[in-house]
Short mmCIF file of C-alpha atoms in Angstrom, two decimals:
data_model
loop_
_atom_site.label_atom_id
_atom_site.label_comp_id
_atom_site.label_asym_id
_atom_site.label_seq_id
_atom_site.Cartn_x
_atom_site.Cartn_y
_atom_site.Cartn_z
CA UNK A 7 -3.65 -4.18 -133.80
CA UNK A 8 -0.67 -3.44 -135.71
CA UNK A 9 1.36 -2.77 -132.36
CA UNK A 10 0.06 -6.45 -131.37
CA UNK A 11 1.60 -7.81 -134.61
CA UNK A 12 4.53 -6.12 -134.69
CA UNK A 13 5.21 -7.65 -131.57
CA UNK A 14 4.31 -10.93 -132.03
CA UNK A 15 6.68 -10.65 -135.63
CA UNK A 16 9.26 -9.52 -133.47
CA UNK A 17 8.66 -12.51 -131.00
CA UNK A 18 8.71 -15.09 -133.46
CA UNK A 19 11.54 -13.73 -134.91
CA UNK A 20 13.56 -14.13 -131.68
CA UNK A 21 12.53 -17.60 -131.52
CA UNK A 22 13.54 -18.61 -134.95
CA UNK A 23 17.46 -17.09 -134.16
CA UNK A 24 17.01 -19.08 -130.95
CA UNK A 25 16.25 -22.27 -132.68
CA UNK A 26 19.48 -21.22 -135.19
CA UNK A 27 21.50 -20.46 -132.68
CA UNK A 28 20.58 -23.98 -130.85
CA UNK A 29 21.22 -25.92 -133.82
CA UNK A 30 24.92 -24.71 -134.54
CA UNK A 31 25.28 -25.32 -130.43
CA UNK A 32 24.28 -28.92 -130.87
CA UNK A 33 26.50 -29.38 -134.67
CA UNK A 34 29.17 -27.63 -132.59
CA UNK A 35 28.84 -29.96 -129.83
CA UNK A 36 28.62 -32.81 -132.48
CA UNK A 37 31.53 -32.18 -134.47
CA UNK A 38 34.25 -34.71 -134.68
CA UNK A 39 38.02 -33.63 -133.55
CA UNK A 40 40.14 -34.40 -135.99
CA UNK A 41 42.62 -37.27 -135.64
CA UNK A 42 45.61 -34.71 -136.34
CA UNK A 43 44.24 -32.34 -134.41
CA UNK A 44 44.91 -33.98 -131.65
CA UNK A 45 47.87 -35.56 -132.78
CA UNK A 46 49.34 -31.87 -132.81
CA UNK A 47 48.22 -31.18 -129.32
CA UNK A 48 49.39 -34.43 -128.02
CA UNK A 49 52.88 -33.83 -130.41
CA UNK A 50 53.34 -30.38 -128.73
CA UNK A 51 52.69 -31.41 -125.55
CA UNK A 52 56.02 -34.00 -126.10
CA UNK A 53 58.29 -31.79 -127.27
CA UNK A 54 57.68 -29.03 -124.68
CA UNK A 55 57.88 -31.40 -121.93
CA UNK A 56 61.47 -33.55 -122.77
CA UNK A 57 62.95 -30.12 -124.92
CA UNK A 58 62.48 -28.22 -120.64
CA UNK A 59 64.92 -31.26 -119.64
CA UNK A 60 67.54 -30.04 -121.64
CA UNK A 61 67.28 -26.19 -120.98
CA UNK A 62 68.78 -24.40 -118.33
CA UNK A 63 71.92 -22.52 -116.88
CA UNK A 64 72.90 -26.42 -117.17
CA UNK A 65 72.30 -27.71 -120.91
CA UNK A 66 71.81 -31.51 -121.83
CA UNK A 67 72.18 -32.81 -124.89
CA UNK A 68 70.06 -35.33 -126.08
CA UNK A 69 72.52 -38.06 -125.78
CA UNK A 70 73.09 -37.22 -122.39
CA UNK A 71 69.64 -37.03 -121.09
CA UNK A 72 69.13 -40.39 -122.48
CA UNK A 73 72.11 -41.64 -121.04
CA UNK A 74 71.09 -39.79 -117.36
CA UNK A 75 68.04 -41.09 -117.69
CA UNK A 76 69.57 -44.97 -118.20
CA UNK A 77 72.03 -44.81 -115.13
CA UNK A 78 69.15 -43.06 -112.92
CA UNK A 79 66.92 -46.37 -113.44
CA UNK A 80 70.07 -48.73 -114.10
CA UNK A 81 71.48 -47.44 -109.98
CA UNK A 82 67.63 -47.79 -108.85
CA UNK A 83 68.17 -51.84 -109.87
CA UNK A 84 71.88 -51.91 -108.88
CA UNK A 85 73.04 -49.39 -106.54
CA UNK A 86 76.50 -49.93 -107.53
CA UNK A 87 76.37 -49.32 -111.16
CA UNK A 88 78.51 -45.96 -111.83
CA UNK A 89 76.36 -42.40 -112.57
CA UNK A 90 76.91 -38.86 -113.16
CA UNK A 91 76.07 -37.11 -110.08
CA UNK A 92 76.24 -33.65 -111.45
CA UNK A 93 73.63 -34.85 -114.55
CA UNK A 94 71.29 -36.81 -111.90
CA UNK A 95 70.91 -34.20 -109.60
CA UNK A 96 70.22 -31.61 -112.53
CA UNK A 97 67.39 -34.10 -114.30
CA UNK A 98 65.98 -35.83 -111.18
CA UNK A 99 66.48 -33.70 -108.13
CA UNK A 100 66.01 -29.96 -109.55
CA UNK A 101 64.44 -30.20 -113.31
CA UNK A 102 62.21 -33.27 -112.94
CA UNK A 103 59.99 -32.07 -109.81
CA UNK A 104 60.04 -28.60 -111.09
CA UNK A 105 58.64 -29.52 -114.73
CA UNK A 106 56.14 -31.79 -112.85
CA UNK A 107 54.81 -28.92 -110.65
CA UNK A 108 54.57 -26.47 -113.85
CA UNK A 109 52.44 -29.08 -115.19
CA UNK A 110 49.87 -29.57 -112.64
CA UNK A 111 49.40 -26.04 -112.30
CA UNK A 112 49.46 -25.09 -115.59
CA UNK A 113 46.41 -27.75 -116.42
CA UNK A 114 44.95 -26.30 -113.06
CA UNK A 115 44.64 -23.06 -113.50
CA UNK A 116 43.68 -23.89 -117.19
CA UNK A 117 40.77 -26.47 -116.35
CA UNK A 118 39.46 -24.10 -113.77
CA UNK A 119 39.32 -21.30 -116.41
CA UNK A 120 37.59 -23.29 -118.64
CA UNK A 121 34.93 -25.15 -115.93
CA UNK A 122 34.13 -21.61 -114.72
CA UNK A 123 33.61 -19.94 -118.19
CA UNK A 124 31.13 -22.55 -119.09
CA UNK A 125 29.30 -23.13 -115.41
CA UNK A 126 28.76 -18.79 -115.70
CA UNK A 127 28.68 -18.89 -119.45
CA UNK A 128 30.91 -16.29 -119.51
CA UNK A 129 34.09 -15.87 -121.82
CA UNK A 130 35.73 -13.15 -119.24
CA UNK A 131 35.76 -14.87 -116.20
CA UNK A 132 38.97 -16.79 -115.02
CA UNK A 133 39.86 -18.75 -112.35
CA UNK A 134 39.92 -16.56 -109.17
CA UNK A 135 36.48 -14.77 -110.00
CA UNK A 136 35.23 -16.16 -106.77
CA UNK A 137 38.05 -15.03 -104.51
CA UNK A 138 40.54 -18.38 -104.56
CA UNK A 139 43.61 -16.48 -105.58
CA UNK A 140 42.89 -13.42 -102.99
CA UNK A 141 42.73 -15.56 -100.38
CA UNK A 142 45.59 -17.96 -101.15
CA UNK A 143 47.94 -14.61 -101.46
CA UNK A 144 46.43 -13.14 -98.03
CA UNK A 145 47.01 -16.52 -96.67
CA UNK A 146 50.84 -16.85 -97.85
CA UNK A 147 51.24 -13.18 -97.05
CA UNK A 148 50.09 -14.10 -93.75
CA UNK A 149 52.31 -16.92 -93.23
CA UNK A 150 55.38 -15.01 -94.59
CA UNK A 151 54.88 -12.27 -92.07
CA UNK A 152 55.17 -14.19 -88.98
CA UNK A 153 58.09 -15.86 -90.58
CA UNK A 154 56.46 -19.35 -90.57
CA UNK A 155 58.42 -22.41 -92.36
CA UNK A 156 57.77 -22.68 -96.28
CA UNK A 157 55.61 -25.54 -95.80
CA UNK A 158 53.19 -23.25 -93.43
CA UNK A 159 53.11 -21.11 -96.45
CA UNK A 160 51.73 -23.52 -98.49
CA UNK A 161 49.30 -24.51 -96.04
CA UNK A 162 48.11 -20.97 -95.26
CA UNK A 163 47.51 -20.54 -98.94
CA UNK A 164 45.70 -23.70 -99.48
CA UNK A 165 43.25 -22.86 -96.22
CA UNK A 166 42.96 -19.21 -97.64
CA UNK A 167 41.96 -19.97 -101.03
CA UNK A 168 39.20 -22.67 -100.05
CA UNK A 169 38.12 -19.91 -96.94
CA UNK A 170 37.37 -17.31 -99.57
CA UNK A 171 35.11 -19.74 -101.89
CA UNK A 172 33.44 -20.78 -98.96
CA UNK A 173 32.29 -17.46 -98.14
CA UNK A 174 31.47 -16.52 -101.38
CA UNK A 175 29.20 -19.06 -101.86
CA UNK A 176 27.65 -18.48 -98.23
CA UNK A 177 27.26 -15.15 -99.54
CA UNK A 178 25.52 -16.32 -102.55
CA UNK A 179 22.46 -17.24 -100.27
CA UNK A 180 21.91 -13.91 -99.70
CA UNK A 181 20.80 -13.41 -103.59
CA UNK A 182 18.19 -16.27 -103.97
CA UNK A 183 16.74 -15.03 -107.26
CA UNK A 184 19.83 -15.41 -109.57
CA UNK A 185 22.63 -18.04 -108.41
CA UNK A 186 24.92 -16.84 -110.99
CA UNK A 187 24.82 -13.49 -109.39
CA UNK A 188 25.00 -14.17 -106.35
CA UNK A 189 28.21 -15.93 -106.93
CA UNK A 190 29.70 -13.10 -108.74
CA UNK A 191 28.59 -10.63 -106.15
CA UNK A 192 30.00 -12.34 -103.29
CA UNK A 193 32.88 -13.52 -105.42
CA UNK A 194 33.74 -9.71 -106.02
CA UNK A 195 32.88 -8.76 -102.27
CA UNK A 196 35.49 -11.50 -100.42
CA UNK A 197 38.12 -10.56 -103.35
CA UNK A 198 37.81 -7.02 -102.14
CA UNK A 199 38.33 -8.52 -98.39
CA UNK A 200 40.94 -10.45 -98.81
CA UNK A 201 43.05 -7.84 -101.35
CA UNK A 202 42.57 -5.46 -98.48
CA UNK A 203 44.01 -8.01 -95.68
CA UNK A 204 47.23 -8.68 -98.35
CA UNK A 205 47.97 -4.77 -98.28
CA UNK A 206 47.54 -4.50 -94.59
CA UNK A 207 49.81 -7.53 -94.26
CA UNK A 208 51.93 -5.68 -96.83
CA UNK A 209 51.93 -2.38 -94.96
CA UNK A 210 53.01 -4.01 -91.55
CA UNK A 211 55.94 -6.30 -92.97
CA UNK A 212 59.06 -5.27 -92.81
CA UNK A 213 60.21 -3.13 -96.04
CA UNK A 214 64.03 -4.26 -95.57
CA UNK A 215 63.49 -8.10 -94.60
CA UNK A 216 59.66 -9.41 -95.48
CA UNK A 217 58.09 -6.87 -98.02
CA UNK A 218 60.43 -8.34 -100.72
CA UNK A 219 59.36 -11.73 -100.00
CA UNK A 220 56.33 -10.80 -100.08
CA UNK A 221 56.17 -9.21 -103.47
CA UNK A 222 58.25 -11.57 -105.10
CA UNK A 223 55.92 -14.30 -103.79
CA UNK A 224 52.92 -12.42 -105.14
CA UNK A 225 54.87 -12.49 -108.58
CA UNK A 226 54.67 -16.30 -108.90
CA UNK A 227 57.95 -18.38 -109.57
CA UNK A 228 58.32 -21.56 -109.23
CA UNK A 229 62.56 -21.45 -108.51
CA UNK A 230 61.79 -23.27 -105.24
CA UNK A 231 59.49 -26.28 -106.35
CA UNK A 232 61.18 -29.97 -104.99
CA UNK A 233 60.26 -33.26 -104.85
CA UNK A 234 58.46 -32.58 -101.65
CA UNK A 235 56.28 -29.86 -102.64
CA UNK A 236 55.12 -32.01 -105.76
CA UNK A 237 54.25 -34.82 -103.23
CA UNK A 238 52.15 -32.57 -101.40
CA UNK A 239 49.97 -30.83 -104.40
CA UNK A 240 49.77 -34.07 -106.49
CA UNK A 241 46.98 -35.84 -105.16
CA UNK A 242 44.55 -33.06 -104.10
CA UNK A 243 45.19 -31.95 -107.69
CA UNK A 244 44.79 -35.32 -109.70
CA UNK A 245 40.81 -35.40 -107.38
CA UNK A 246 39.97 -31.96 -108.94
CA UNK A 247 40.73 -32.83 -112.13
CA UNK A 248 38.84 -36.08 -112.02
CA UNK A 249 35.68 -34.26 -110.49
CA UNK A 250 35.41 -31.62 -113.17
CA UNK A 251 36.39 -34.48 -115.64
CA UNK A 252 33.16 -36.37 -114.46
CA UNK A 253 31.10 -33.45 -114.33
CA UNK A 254 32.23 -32.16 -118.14
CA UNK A 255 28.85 -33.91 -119.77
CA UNK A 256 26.94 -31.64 -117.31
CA UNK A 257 28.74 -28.51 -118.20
CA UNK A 258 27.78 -29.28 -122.03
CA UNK A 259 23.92 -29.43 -120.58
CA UNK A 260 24.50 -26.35 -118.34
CA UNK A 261 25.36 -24.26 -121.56
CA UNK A 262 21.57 -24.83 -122.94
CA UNK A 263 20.27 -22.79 -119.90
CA UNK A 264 19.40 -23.97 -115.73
CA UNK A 265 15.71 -24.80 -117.57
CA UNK A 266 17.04 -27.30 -120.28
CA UNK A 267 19.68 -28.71 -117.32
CA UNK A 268 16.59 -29.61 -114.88
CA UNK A 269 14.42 -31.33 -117.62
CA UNK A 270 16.86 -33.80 -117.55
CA UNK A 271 17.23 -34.85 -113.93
CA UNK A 272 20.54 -32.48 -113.26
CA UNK A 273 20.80 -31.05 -110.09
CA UNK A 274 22.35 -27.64 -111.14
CA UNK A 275 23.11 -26.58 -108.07
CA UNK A 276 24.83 -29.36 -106.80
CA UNK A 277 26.66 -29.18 -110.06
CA UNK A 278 27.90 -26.00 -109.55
CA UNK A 279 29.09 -26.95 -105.93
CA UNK A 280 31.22 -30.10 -106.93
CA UNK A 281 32.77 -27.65 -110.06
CA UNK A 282 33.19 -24.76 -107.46
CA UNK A 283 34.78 -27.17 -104.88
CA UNK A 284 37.25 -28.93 -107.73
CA UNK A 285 38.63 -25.48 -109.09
CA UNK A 286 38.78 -24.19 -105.50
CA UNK A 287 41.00 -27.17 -104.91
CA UNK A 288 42.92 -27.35 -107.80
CA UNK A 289 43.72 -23.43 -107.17
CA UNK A 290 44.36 -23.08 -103.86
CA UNK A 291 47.23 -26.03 -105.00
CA UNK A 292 48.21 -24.15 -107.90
CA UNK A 293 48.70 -20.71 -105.95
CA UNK A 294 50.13 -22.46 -102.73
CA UNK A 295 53.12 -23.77 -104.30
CA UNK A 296 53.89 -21.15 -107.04
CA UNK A 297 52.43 -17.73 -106.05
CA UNK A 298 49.75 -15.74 -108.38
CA UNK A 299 50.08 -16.80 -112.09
CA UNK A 300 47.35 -14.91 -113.82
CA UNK A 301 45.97 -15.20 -117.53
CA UNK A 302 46.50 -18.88 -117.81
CA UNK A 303 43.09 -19.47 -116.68
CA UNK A 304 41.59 -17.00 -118.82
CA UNK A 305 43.51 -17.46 -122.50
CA UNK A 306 43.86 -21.08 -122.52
CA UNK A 307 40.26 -22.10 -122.11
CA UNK A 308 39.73 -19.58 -125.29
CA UNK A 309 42.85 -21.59 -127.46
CA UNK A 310 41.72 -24.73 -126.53
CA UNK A 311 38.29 -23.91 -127.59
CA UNK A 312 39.35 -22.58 -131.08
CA UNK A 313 40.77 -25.56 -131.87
CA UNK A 314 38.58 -28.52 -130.55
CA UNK A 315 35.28 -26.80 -129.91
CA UNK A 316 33.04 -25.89 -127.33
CA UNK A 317 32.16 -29.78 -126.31
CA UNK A 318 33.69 -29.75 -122.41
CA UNK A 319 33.84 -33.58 -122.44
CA UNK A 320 36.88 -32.62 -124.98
CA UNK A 321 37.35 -28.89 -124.64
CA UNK A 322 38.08 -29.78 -120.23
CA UNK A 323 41.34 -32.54 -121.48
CA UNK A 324 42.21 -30.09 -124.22
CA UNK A 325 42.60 -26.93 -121.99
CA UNK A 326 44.76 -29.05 -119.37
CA UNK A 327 47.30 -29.99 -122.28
CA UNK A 328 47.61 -27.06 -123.65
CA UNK A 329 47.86 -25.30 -119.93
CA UNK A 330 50.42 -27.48 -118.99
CA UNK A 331 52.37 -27.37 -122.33
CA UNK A 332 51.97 -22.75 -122.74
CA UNK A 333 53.01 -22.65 -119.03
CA UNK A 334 55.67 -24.87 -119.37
CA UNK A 335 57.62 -22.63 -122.54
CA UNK A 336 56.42 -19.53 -120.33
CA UNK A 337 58.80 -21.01 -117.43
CA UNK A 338 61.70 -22.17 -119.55
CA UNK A 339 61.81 -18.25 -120.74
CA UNK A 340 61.75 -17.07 -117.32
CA UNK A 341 64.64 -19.36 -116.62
CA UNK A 342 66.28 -18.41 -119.67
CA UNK A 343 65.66 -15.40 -120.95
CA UNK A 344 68.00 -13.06 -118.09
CA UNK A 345 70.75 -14.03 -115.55
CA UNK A 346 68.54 -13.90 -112.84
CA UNK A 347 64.94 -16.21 -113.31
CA UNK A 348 62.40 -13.30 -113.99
CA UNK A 349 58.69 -14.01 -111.90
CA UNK A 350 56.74 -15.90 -113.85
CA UNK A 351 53.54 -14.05 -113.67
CA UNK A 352 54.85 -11.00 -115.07
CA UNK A 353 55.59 -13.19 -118.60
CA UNK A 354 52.42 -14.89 -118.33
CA UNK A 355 50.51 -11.41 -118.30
CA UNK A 356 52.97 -9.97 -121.27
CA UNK A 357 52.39 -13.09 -123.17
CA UNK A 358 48.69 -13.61 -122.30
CA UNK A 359 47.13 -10.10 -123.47
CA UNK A 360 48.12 -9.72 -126.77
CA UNK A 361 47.04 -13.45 -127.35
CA UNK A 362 43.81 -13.23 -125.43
CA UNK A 363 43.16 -9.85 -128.03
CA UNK A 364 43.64 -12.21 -130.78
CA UNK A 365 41.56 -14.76 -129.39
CA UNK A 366 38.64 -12.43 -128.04
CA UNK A 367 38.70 -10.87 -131.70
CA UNK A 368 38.28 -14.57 -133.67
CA UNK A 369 36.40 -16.53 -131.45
CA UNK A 370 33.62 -15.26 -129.68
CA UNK A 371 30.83 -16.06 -132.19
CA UNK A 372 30.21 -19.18 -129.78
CA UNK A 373 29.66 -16.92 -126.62
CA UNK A 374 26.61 -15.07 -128.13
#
């Protein structure tokens, strides 16, 4: 009898720090952004983005980029009003394009951290837990080794990316009793493929002519980014971000458990599909035209939750500002910081550890 009470103390117990735990969920969910808050996001965001115009082994002054930025629209009007070649081609032609791409991915990679953290309700898991990155580098790897053109690069890396999604989540049908897992499982599985088929690709290239392309690739940089390459990513990548966008309200219902999510007429698994398909795309973009940039994925999501909260419908538009705006500084130190531009995913993984300690430390009473 007193075993049967115990337990049924130790039951209603459980419930009651279920019910507390619910309620700061829902204030947290509830809680109203404030107006400076954002303002400091938004202010950031500003400063970062015109300040990476006049950085470089070229500086502009203020004055000047105003005045560059004049004549460029002045000669689109009248092609005969004078211009400074030299400052056009620095802001329009190299920096412009290049500060555009940086963007995209870094709000990429970013969204995609945070859309996968709260689909798994996991704080650990980043952006290529289902295999995307793997395959985009086998892909590239691929394409580098039979010496294809740079835009076959980008299109093997693309296709490899959304290949190893696809058969993760085929593989996921093989574990019908927990979707989660099974997406993890077969995430871990093709990552181990495809990680294998970059080190065989590795091992056959060339170690005086490919192998360095290769690694520096794998390195991430985005030296080579042009008005082209922006053209190609931009509109793939503005659809994945409106998908995961739309589907934000869902991820906020997702949190509360698959039980709570089907009570109110949400398809969970086609949720998790469109959010899968939207990172996968936004990804395979990302790592197509700039190599592997780890750690965005996985800090940012944590920053921009510490400061607006665990509500997606703001947390998902928080974590792409803030992406864009930390990856952005990260590649005006690589293009600063030596004579020669260091890889950028080297600085994002010295910069990202010691803040995703801090972070991990401060903020994961919302996790549990």
């Amino acid at each position: 009898m007193t075993e049967v009470r115990g337990e049924s103390a130790a039951a209603q117990e459980e419930r009651i720090i279920e019910e507390h735990l619910a309620q700061e969920a829902e204030r947290a969910l509830n809680r109203k952004l404030s107006p400076w808050v954002k303002l400091g996001i938004v202010a950031a965001f500003v400063v970062v983005f015109f300040g990476s115009f006049m950085l470089g082994r070229y500086p502009v002054m203020p004055v000047e980029w105003f005045q560059g930025v004049i004549a460029h629209f002045a000669q689109l009007i009248d092609p005969s009003a004078p211009i400074d070649n030299t400052l056009d081609n620095v802001l329009f032609k190299i920096r412009f394009p290049r500060i555009c791409v940086v963007l995209l991915v870094g709000a990429a990679l970013a969204v995609a951290g945070a859309s996968y953290q709260g689909m798994f309700k996991n704080p650990l898991v980043s952006p290529d837990i289902l295999g995307a990155s793997a395959g985009a580098s086998f892909g590239a790897c691929l394409a580098l080794l039979l010496d294809l053109p740079n835009a076959y690069v980008q299109l093997f890396a693309f296709c490899g990316g959304m290949l190893a999604v696809g058969l993760a989540v085929w593989l996921n049908k093989l574990v019908r009793y927990d979707p989660i897992l099974g997406l993890v499982l077969g995430g871990i599985l093709v990552s181990t493929l495809f990680q294998s088929g970059t080190s065989v690709v590795k091992l056959l290239a060339d170690a005086n002519d490919k192998l360095p392309s290769i690694t520096f690739w794998l390195m991430g940089s985005f030296a080579s980014e042009d008005a082209d390459q922006l053209a190609v990513i931009i509109l793939p990548m503005l659809g994945g971000f409106a998908l995961l966008l739309l589907e934000s309200w869902k991820l906020n219902v997702l949190s509360f458990g698959d039980e709570e999510a089907r009570s109110m007429g949400i398809n969970t698994r086609l949720v998790r599909l469109v959010v899968i398909f939207a990172s996968t795309l936004v990804v395979s973009c990302s790592v197509a035209v700039s190599g592997i940039v780890g750690w965005v994925g996985l800090v940012v999501p944590h920053v921009a939750r510490a400061v607006v909260g665990p509500n997606y419908r703001v947390l998902l538009p928080a974590s792409m500002i803030i992406g864009s705006t930390f990856l952005l500084i990260v590649d005006d130190i690589a293009r600063l910081m030596l004579s020669v531009e260091i890889p950028i995913g080297i600085l994002t993984a010295i910069m990202g550890v010691p803040f995703f300690v801090i972070i991990f430390r401060h903020n994961m009473r919302g996790w549990k």
